[in-house]
PDB file of C-alpha atoms in Angstrom:
ATOM      1  CA  MET A  12     -44.072  36.671   2.272  1.00  0.00           C
ATOM      2  CA  ARG A  13     -42.531  40.123   2.267  1.00  0.00           C
ATOM      3  CA  ILE A  14     -39.790  40.314   4.901  1.00  0.00           C
ATOM      4  CA  LEU A  15     -38.029  43.237   6.594  1.00  0.00           C
ATOM      5  CA  ILE A  16     -34.655  42.268   8.055  1.00  0.00           C
ATOM      6  CA  THR A  17     -32.291  44.298  10.212  1.00  0.00           C
ATOM      7  CA  GLY A  18     -28.645  43.542  10.928  1.00  0.00           C
ATOM      8  CA  ALA A  19     -28.165  41.744   7.609  1.00  0.00           C
ATOM      9  CA  THR A  20     -24.444  42.586   7.577  1.00  0.00           C
ATOM     10  CA  GLY A  21     -23.849  41.009  11.005  1.00  0.00           C
ATOM     11  CA  LEU A  22     -22.947  37.419  11.763  1.00  0.00           C
ATOM     12  CA  VAL A  23     -26.495  36.246  12.487  1.00  0.00           C
ATOM     13  CA  GLY A  24     -28.123  38.525   9.941  1.00  0.00           C
ATOM     14  CA  GLN A  25     -25.963  37.238   7.098  1.00  0.00           C
ATOM     15  CA  GLY A  26     -27.201  33.725   7.701  1.00  0.00           C
ATOM     16  CA  VAL A  27     -30.809  34.827   8.063  1.00  0.00           C
ATOM     17  CA  LEU A  28     -30.635  36.846   4.838  1.00  0.00           C
ATOM     18  CA  ARG A  29     -29.263  33.848   2.934  1.00  0.00           C
ATOM     19  CA  GLU A  30     -32.108  31.647   4.108  1.00  0.00           C
ATOM     20  CA  CYS A  31     -34.692  34.290   3.208  1.00  0.00           C
ATOM     21  CA  LEU A  32     -33.348  34.530  -0.336  1.00  0.00           C
ATOM     22  CA  ARG A  33     -33.427  30.730  -0.629  1.00  0.00           C
ATOM     23  CA  ALA A  34     -37.032  30.383   0.517  1.00  0.00           C
ATOM     24  CA  PRO A  35     -39.463  29.980  -2.402  1.00  0.00           C
ATOM     25  CA  ASP A  36     -42.306  31.600  -0.466  1.00  0.00           C
ATOM     26  CA  VAL A  37     -40.388  34.837   0.199  1.00  0.00           C
ATOM     27  CA  ALA A  38     -41.342  37.281  -2.552  1.00  0.00           C
ATOM     28  CA  GLN A  39     -39.184  40.184  -1.337  1.00  0.00           C
ATOM     29  CA  VAL A  40     -36.631  40.970   1.338  1.00  0.00           C
ATOM     30  CA  VAL A  41     -35.923  44.542   2.414  1.00  0.00           C
ATOM     31  CA  ALA A  42     -32.676  44.994   4.377  1.00  0.00           C
ATOM     32  CA  LEU A  43     -32.960  47.881   6.832  1.00  0.00           C
ATOM     33  CA  GLY A  44     -29.533  48.975   8.018  1.00  0.00           C
ATOM     34  CA  ARG A  45     -26.803  51.560   8.205  1.00  0.00           C
ATOM     35  CA  HIS A  46     -24.739  49.954   5.448  1.00  0.00           C
ATOM     36  CA  SER A  47     -25.353  48.057   2.226  1.00  0.00           C
ATOM     37  CA  THR A  48     -25.271  44.274   2.468  1.00  0.00           C
ATOM     38  CA  GLY A  49     -23.274  43.945  -0.730  1.00  0.00           C
ATOM     39  CA  VAL A  50     -25.601  41.120  -1.781  1.00  0.00           C
ATOM     40  CA  GLN A  51     -27.038  41.130  -5.296  1.00  0.00           C
ATOM     41  CA  ASP A  52     -30.440  39.489  -5.712  1.00  0.00           C
ATOM     42  CA  ALA A  53     -33.548  40.461  -7.641  1.00  0.00           C
ATOM     43  CA  ARG A  54     -35.699  39.987  -4.523  1.00  0.00           C
ATOM     44  CA  LEU A  55     -33.482  42.099  -2.243  1.00  0.00           C
ATOM     45  CA  GLU A  56     -33.946  45.820  -1.656  1.00  0.00           C
ATOM     46  CA  GLU A  57     -31.723  48.014   0.521  1.00  0.00           C
ATOM     47  CA  LEU A  58     -33.308  50.532   2.904  1.00  0.00           C
ATOM     48  CA  LEU A  59     -30.523  52.592   4.469  1.00  0.00           C
ATOM     49  CA  CYS A  60     -31.095  54.252   7.835  1.00  0.00           C
ATOM     50  CA  PRO A  61     -27.949  55.657   9.491  1.00  0.00           C
ATOM     51  CA  ASP A  62     -29.743  56.096  12.838  1.00  0.00           C
ATOM     52  CA  PHE A  63     -32.463  53.679  13.981  1.00  0.00           C
ATOM     53  CA  ALA A  64     -33.630  56.358  16.434  1.00  0.00           C
ATOM     54  CA  LYS A  65     -35.013  58.174  13.382  1.00  0.00           C
ATOM     55  CA  VAL A  66     -36.479  55.106  11.674  1.00  0.00           C
ATOM     56  CA  GLU A  67     -40.011  56.570  11.704  1.00  0.00           C
ATOM     57  CA  THR A  68     -38.896  59.146   9.124  1.00  0.00           C
ATOM     58  CA  LEU A  69     -38.945  56.316   6.576  1.00  0.00           C
ATOM     59  CA  GLY A  70     -42.737  56.473   6.734  1.00  0.00           C
ATOM     60  CA  ASP A  71     -44.677  54.199   4.411  1.00  0.00           C
ATOM     61  CA  ARG A  72     -41.493  52.465   3.248  1.00  0.00           C
ATOM     62  CA  LEU A  73     -41.910  50.437   6.461  1.00  0.00           C
ATOM     63  CA  ALA A  74     -45.395  49.268   5.450  1.00  0.00           C
ATOM     64  CA  GLY A  75     -46.591  46.124   3.697  1.00  0.00           C
ATOM     65  CA  PHE A  76     -44.503  43.502   5.503  1.00  0.00           C
ATOM     66  CA  ASP A  77     -45.538  40.133   6.876  1.00  0.00           C
ATOM     67  CA  ALA A  78     -42.656  39.959   9.351  1.00  0.00           C
ATOM     68  CA  CYS A  79     -39.632  41.808  10.669  1.00  0.00           C
ATOM     69  CA  LEU A  80     -36.625  39.602  11.431  1.00  0.00           C
ATOM     70  CA  TYR A  81     -34.632  41.698  13.873  1.00  0.00           C
ATOM     71  CA  CYS A  82     -31.005  40.523  13.877  1.00  0.00           C
ATOM     72  CA  ALA A  83     -29.268  43.811  14.723  1.00  0.00           C
ATOM     73  CA  GLY A  84     -27.473  44.149  18.030  1.00  0.00           C
ATOM     74  CA  ALA A  85     -24.585  45.619  19.973  1.00  0.00           C
ATOM     75  CA  PRO A  86     -21.126  44.022  20.154  1.00  0.00           C
ATOM     76  CA  LEU A  87     -20.251  42.260  23.393  1.00  0.00           C
ATOM     77  CA  VAL A  88     -16.827  43.891  23.667  1.00  0.00           C
ATOM     78  CA  GLY A  89     -15.605  47.479  23.559  1.00  0.00           C
ATOM     79  CA  ILE A  90     -18.899  49.037  24.657  1.00  0.00           C
ATOM     80  CA  THR A  91     -20.195  50.533  27.902  1.00  0.00           C
ATOM     81  CA  ALA A  92     -23.227  49.126  29.695  1.00  0.00           C
ATOM     82  CA  GLU A  93     -25.161  52.317  28.939  1.00  0.00           C
ATOM     83  CA  ALA A  94     -24.367  52.144  25.216  1.00  0.00           C
ATOM     84  CA  TYR A  95     -25.192  48.430  25.093  1.00  0.00           C
ATOM     85  CA  ARG A  96     -28.599  49.048  26.652  1.00  0.00           C
ATOM     86  CA  HIS A  97     -29.270  51.933  24.235  1.00  0.00           C
ATOM     87  CA  VAL A  98     -28.589  49.775  21.186  1.00  0.00           C
ATOM     88  CA  THR A  99     -30.274  46.674  22.603  1.00  0.00           C
ATOM     89  CA  LEU A 100     -33.394  48.211  24.134  1.00  0.00           C
ATOM     90  CA  THR A 101     -33.944  51.768  22.908  1.00  0.00           C
ATOM     91  CA  LEU A 102     -33.122  51.320  19.224  1.00  0.00           C
ATOM     92  CA  THR A 103     -34.773  47.914  18.948  1.00  0.00           C
ATOM     93  CA  LEU A 104     -37.967  49.320  20.428  1.00  0.00           C
ATOM     94  CA  LYS A 105     -37.867  52.296  18.035  1.00  0.00           C
ATOM     95  CA  VAL A 106     -37.846  49.948  15.045  1.00  0.00           C
ATOM     96  CA  ALA A 107     -40.429  47.617  16.570  1.00  0.00           C
ATOM     97  CA  GLU A 108     -42.843  50.454  17.376  1.00  0.00           C
ATOM     98  CA  ALA A 109     -42.523  51.871  13.858  1.00  0.00           C
ATOM     99  CA  PHE A 110     -43.004  48.414  12.339  1.00  0.00           C
ATOM    100  CA  ALA A 111     -46.099  47.811  14.499  1.00  0.00           C
ATOM    101  CA  ARG A 112     -47.669  51.113  13.466  1.00  0.00           C
ATOM    102  CA  HIS A 113     -47.229  50.380   9.777  1.00  0.00           C
ATOM    103  CA  ASN A 114     -47.922  46.618   9.949  1.00  0.00           C
ATOM    104  CA  PRO A 115     -50.629  45.951  12.577  1.00  0.00           C
ATOM    105  CA  GLU A 116     -51.122  42.409  11.240  1.00  0.00           C
ATOM    106  CA  GLY A 117     -47.387  41.692  10.978  1.00  0.00           C
ATOM    107  CA  ARG A 118     -45.118  39.963  13.449  1.00  0.00           C
ATOM    108  CA  PHE A 119     -41.796  40.937  14.971  1.00  0.00           C
ATOM    109  CA  LEU A 120     -39.164  38.232  15.540  1.00  0.00           C
ATOM    110  CA  TYR A 121     -36.266  39.251  17.762  1.00  0.00           C
ATOM    111  CA  ILE A 122     -32.864  37.597  18.172  1.00  0.00           C
ATOM    112  CA  SER A 123     -32.434  37.750  21.932  1.00  0.00           C
ATOM    113  CA  GLY A 124     -30.136  35.382  23.812  1.00  0.00           C
ATOM    114  CA  ALA A 125     -29.980  32.509  26.270  1.00  0.00           C
ATOM    115  CA  TYR A 126     -30.868  33.320  29.889  1.00  0.00           C
ATOM    116  CA  SER A 127     -32.398  36.697  29.015  1.00  0.00           C
ATOM    117  CA  ASP A 128     -34.036  38.041  32.146  1.00  0.00           C
ATOM    118  CA  PRO A 129     -34.835  41.653  33.144  1.00  0.00           C
ATOM    119  CA  GLY A 130     -33.902  40.734  36.713  1.00  0.00           C
ATOM    120  CA  SER A 131     -30.539  39.191  35.852  1.00  0.00           C
ATOM    121  CA  ARG A 132     -27.331  40.420  37.474  1.00  0.00           C
ATOM    122  CA  MET A 133     -25.565  40.030  34.113  1.00  0.00           C
ATOM    123  CA  MET A 134     -25.737  43.208  32.052  1.00  0.00           C
ATOM    124  CA  VAL A 135     -26.270  41.478  28.703  1.00  0.00           C
ATOM    125  CA  ALA A 136     -28.992  39.122  29.940  1.00  0.00           C
ATOM    126  CA  ARG A 137     -30.701  41.965  31.802  1.00  0.00           C
ATOM    127  CA  ALA A 138     -30.734  44.326  28.785  1.00  0.00           C
ATOM    128  CA  LYS A 139     -32.100  41.616  26.500  1.00  0.00           C
ATOM    129  CA  GLY A 140     -34.662  40.611  29.101  1.00  0.00           C
ATOM    130  CA  GLU A 141     -35.859  44.211  29.348  1.00  0.00           C
ATOM    131  CA  THR A 142     -36.074  44.340  25.567  1.00  0.00           C
ATOM    132  CA  GLU A 143     -38.125  41.137  25.443  1.00  0.00           C
ATOM    133  CA  ARG A 144     -40.536  42.557  28.013  1.00  0.00           C
ATOM    134  CA  ALA A 145     -40.967  45.808  26.076  1.00  0.00           C
ATOM    135  CA  LEU A 146     -41.500  43.997  22.775  1.00  0.00           C
ATOM    136  CA  ALA A 147     -44.063  41.619  24.287  1.00  0.00           C
ATOM    137  CA  ALA A 148     -46.155  44.646  25.281  1.00  0.00           C
ATOM    138  CA  LEU A 149     -46.551  45.809  21.670  1.00  0.00           C
ATOM    139  CA  PRO A 150     -49.938  45.330  19.958  1.00  0.00           C
ATOM    140  CA  ILE A 151     -48.592  42.841  17.387  1.00  0.00           C
ATOM    141  CA  THR A 152     -47.376  39.245  17.494  1.00  0.00           C
ATOM    142  CA  THR A 153     -43.817  39.072  18.837  1.00  0.00           C
ATOM    143  CA  VAL A 154     -41.446  36.130  19.045  1.00  0.00           C
ATOM    144  CA  MET A 155     -38.206  36.062  21.067  1.00  0.00           C
ATOM    145  CA  LEU A 156     -35.520  33.656  19.861  1.00  0.00           C
ATOM    146  CA  ARG A 157     -32.923  32.771  22.499  1.00  0.00           C
ATOM    147  CA  PRO A 158     -29.918  31.148  20.820  1.00  0.00           C
ATOM    148  CA  GLY A 159     -26.857  30.234  22.846  1.00  0.00           C
ATOM    149  CA  GLY A 160     -23.596  29.905  20.935  1.00  0.00           C
ATOM    150  CA  ILE A 161     -23.910  30.338  17.170  1.00  0.00           C
ATOM    151  CA  ARG A 162     -21.582  28.703  14.665  1.00  0.00           C
ATOM    152  CA  PRO A 163     -21.226  30.592  11.354  1.00  0.00           C
ATOM    153  CA  VAL A 164     -21.669  28.277   8.346  1.00  0.00           C
ATOM    154  CA  GLU A 165     -21.619  28.543   4.558  1.00  0.00           C
ATOM    155  CA  GLY A 166     -19.074  31.329   4.412  1.00  0.00           C
ATOM    156  CA  VAL A 167     -20.732  33.649   6.931  1.00  0.00           C
ATOM    157  CA  ARG A 168     -17.977  35.828   8.396  1.00  0.00           C
ATOM    158  CA  SER A 169     -17.709  38.159  11.364  1.00  0.00           C
ATOM    159  CA  SER A 170     -16.749  41.736  10.518  1.00  0.00           C
ATOM    160  CA  HIS A 171     -14.549  41.784  13.640  1.00  0.00           C
ATOM    161  CA  LYS A 172     -11.219  40.317  12.562  1.00  0.00           C
ATOM    162  CA  PRO A 173     -10.207  38.805  15.945  1.00  0.00           C
ATOM    163  CA  LEU A 174     -13.612  37.122  16.299  1.00  0.00           C
ATOM    164  CA  ASP A 175     -13.533  35.970  12.692  1.00  0.00           C
ATOM    165  CA  LEU A 176     -10.163  34.320  13.300  1.00  0.00           C
ATOM    166  CA  LEU A 177     -11.465  32.609  16.432  1.00  0.00           C
ATOM    167  CA  TYR A 178     -14.522  31.308  14.583  1.00  0.00           C
ATOM    168  CA  ARG A 179     -12.390  29.952  11.737  1.00  0.00           C
ATOM    169  CA  LEU A 180      -9.841  28.299  14.010  1.00  0.00           C
ATOM    170  CA  GLY A 181     -12.521  26.898  16.264  1.00  0.00           C
ATOM    171  CA  SER A 182     -14.856  25.727  13.484  1.00  0.00           C
ATOM    172  CA  PRO A 183     -14.274  21.968  14.045  1.00  0.00           C
ATOM    173  CA  ALA A 184     -14.877  22.305  17.790  1.00  0.00           C
ATOM    174  CA  LEU A 185     -17.972  24.436  17.215  1.00  0.00           C
ATOM    175  CA  ALA A 186     -19.328  21.881  14.749  1.00  0.00           C
ATOM    176  CA  LEU A 187     -18.930  19.150  17.370  1.00  0.00           C
ATOM    177  CA  ALA A 188     -20.568  21.350  20.003  1.00  0.00           C
ATOM    178  CA  VAL A 189     -23.603  21.904  17.745  1.00  0.00           C
ATOM    179  CA  ARG A 190     -24.023  18.125  17.533  1.00  0.00           C
ATOM    180  CA  LEU A 191     -23.440  17.360  21.208  1.00  0.00           C
ATOM    181  CA  LEU A 192     -25.087  20.391  22.818  1.00  0.00           C
ATOM    182  CA  PRO A 193     -28.350  21.084  20.954  1.00  0.00           C
ATOM    183  CA  GLY A 194     -29.655  23.001  23.949  1.00  0.00           C
ATOM    184  CA  GLN A 195     -26.742  25.451  23.913  1.00  0.00           C
ATOM    185  CA  MET A 196     -25.375  25.644  20.349  1.00  0.00           C
ATOM    186  CA  THR A 197     -26.824  26.289  16.898  1.00  0.00           C
ATOM    187  CA  THR A 198     -25.765  27.658  13.498  1.00  0.00           C
ATOM    188  CA  THR A 199     -26.480  30.775  11.462  1.00  0.00           C
ATOM    189  CA  ALA A 200     -28.373  28.676   8.899  1.00  0.00           C
ATOM    190  CA  ARG A 201     -30.591  27.044  11.514  1.00  0.00           C
ATOM    191  CA  VAL A 202     -31.411  30.414  13.052  1.00  0.00           C
ATOM    192  CA  GLY A 203     -32.457  31.706   9.632  1.00  0.00           C
ATOM    193  CA  ARG A 204     -34.634  28.695   8.857  1.00  0.00           C
ATOM    194  CA  ALA A 205     -36.180  28.817  12.329  1.00  0.00           C
ATOM    195  CA  MET A 206     -37.096  32.479  11.927  1.00  0.00           C
ATOM    196  CA  LEU A 207     -38.823  31.757   8.634  1.00  0.00           C
ATOM    197  CA  ALA A 208     -40.679  28.788  10.142  1.00  0.00           C
ATOM    198  CA  LEU A 209     -41.922  31.034  12.941  1.00  0.00           C
ATOM    199  CA  ALA A 210     -42.906  33.735  10.456  1.00  0.00           C
ATOM    200  CA  ARG A 211     -45.088  31.155   8.676  1.00  0.00           C
ATOM    201  CA  ASP A 212     -46.587  29.621  11.832  1.00  0.00           C
ATOM    202  CA  PRO A 213     -50.125  30.953  12.482  1.00  0.00           C
ATOM    203  CA  SER A 214     -49.604  30.620  16.248  1.00  0.00           C
ATOM    204  CA  PRO A 215     -45.879  30.762  17.056  1.00  0.00           C
ATOM    205  CA  SER A 216     -44.514  30.340  20.563  1.00  0.00           C
ATOM    206  CA  PRO A 217     -43.694  33.741  22.094  1.00  0.00           C
ATOM    207  CA  VAL A 218     -40.311  32.468  23.353  1.00  0.00           C
ATOM    208  CA  VAL A 219     -38.139  30.003  21.428  1.00  0.00           C
ATOM    209  CA  GLU A 220     -35.118  28.515  23.198  1.00  0.00           C
ATOM    210  CA  ASN A 221     -31.983  27.116  21.538  1.00  0.00           C
ATOM    211  CA  ASP A 222     -33.154  23.507  21.308  1.00  0.00           C
ATOM    212  CA  ALA A 223     -36.369  24.601  19.603  1.00  0.00           C
ATOM    213  CA  ILE A 224     -34.371  26.758  17.183  1.00  0.00           C
ATOM    214  CA  ASN A 225     -32.437  23.637  16.201  1.00  0.00           C
ATOM    215  CA  ARG A 226     -35.608  21.612  15.714  1.00  0.00           C
ATOM    216  CA  LEU A 227     -37.277  24.300  13.624  1.00  0.00           C
ATOM    217  CA  GLY A 228     -34.141  25.084  11.653  1.00  0.00           C
ATOM    218  CA  ARG A 229     -32.839  21.623  10.839  1.00  0.00           C
ATOM    219  CA  GLU A 230     -32.770  20.925   7.110  1.00  0.00           C
ATOM    220  CA  PRO A 231     -32.704  17.240   6.120  1.00  0.00           C
ATOM    221  CA  SER A 232     -29.988  16.216   3.685  1.00  0.00           C
ATOM    222  CA  PRO A 233     -28.762  12.869   2.280  1.00  0.00           C
ATOM    223  CA  THR A 234     -25.949  12.793   4.848  1.00  0.00           C
ATOM    224  CA  GLY A 235     -27.821  14.432   7.706  1.00  0.00           C
ATOM    225  CA  GLU A 236     -25.113  17.095   7.825  1.00  0.00           C
ATOM    226  CA  GLU A 237     -25.293  20.861   7.853  1.00  0.00           C
ATOM    227  CA  PRO A 238     -23.733  22.450   4.764  1.00  0.00           C
ATOM    228  CA  SER A 239     -20.000  22.920   5.323  1.00  0.00           C
ATOM    229  CA  PRO A 240     -18.611  26.450   5.737  1.00  0.00           C
ATOM    230  CA  LEU A 241     -16.504  27.774   2.905  1.00  0.00           C
ATOM    231  CA  PRO A 242     -12.719  27.802   3.550  1.00  0.00           C
TER     232      PRO A 242
END
């Protein structure tokens, strides 16, 4: 597979990128983003785009992909409702429309969120629900993943220092929550493996909730454990 990934420097995107580069059936990964990932790998190419509103100017560099794993998104703090909706709906749709034009046989997998609903009273759930609805109307296969809480594993770090500290301090509690609440909690690694499984599936479900993400993304090991995060 040839994969286009957005948001590869973010918390979720870091985990997804790692899983893509581990997968033997992924021939190339192209990271579309405003900044370099800083990752060195022979199969990874950087495609910088400072403004996703102008993504169509990249032209044929957006062609030839089997799937787009869309992990970019707006922060939940320090942003107005209008700006959140612009990043979540407008910019996501710009990339998705450009991807669809250049890859009519490709599929677009979107990291949405639990309880996404265009009719929700909650701003975040409403914006993501509107985005899901717009993506589902595109003339390509689309898949909406709805994770709840996500635990960073294997050294994945948040770029926001306060959040990074909270994740590190709360890692033991988050690990327990992943085990006890499979319908509400998952990990960055499981999200990445689930996205790849859905990219391979000839007939993927259009909406994938948190428990299904865990089922698709679980990797058996001798101990049955997820890999431990780096200190």
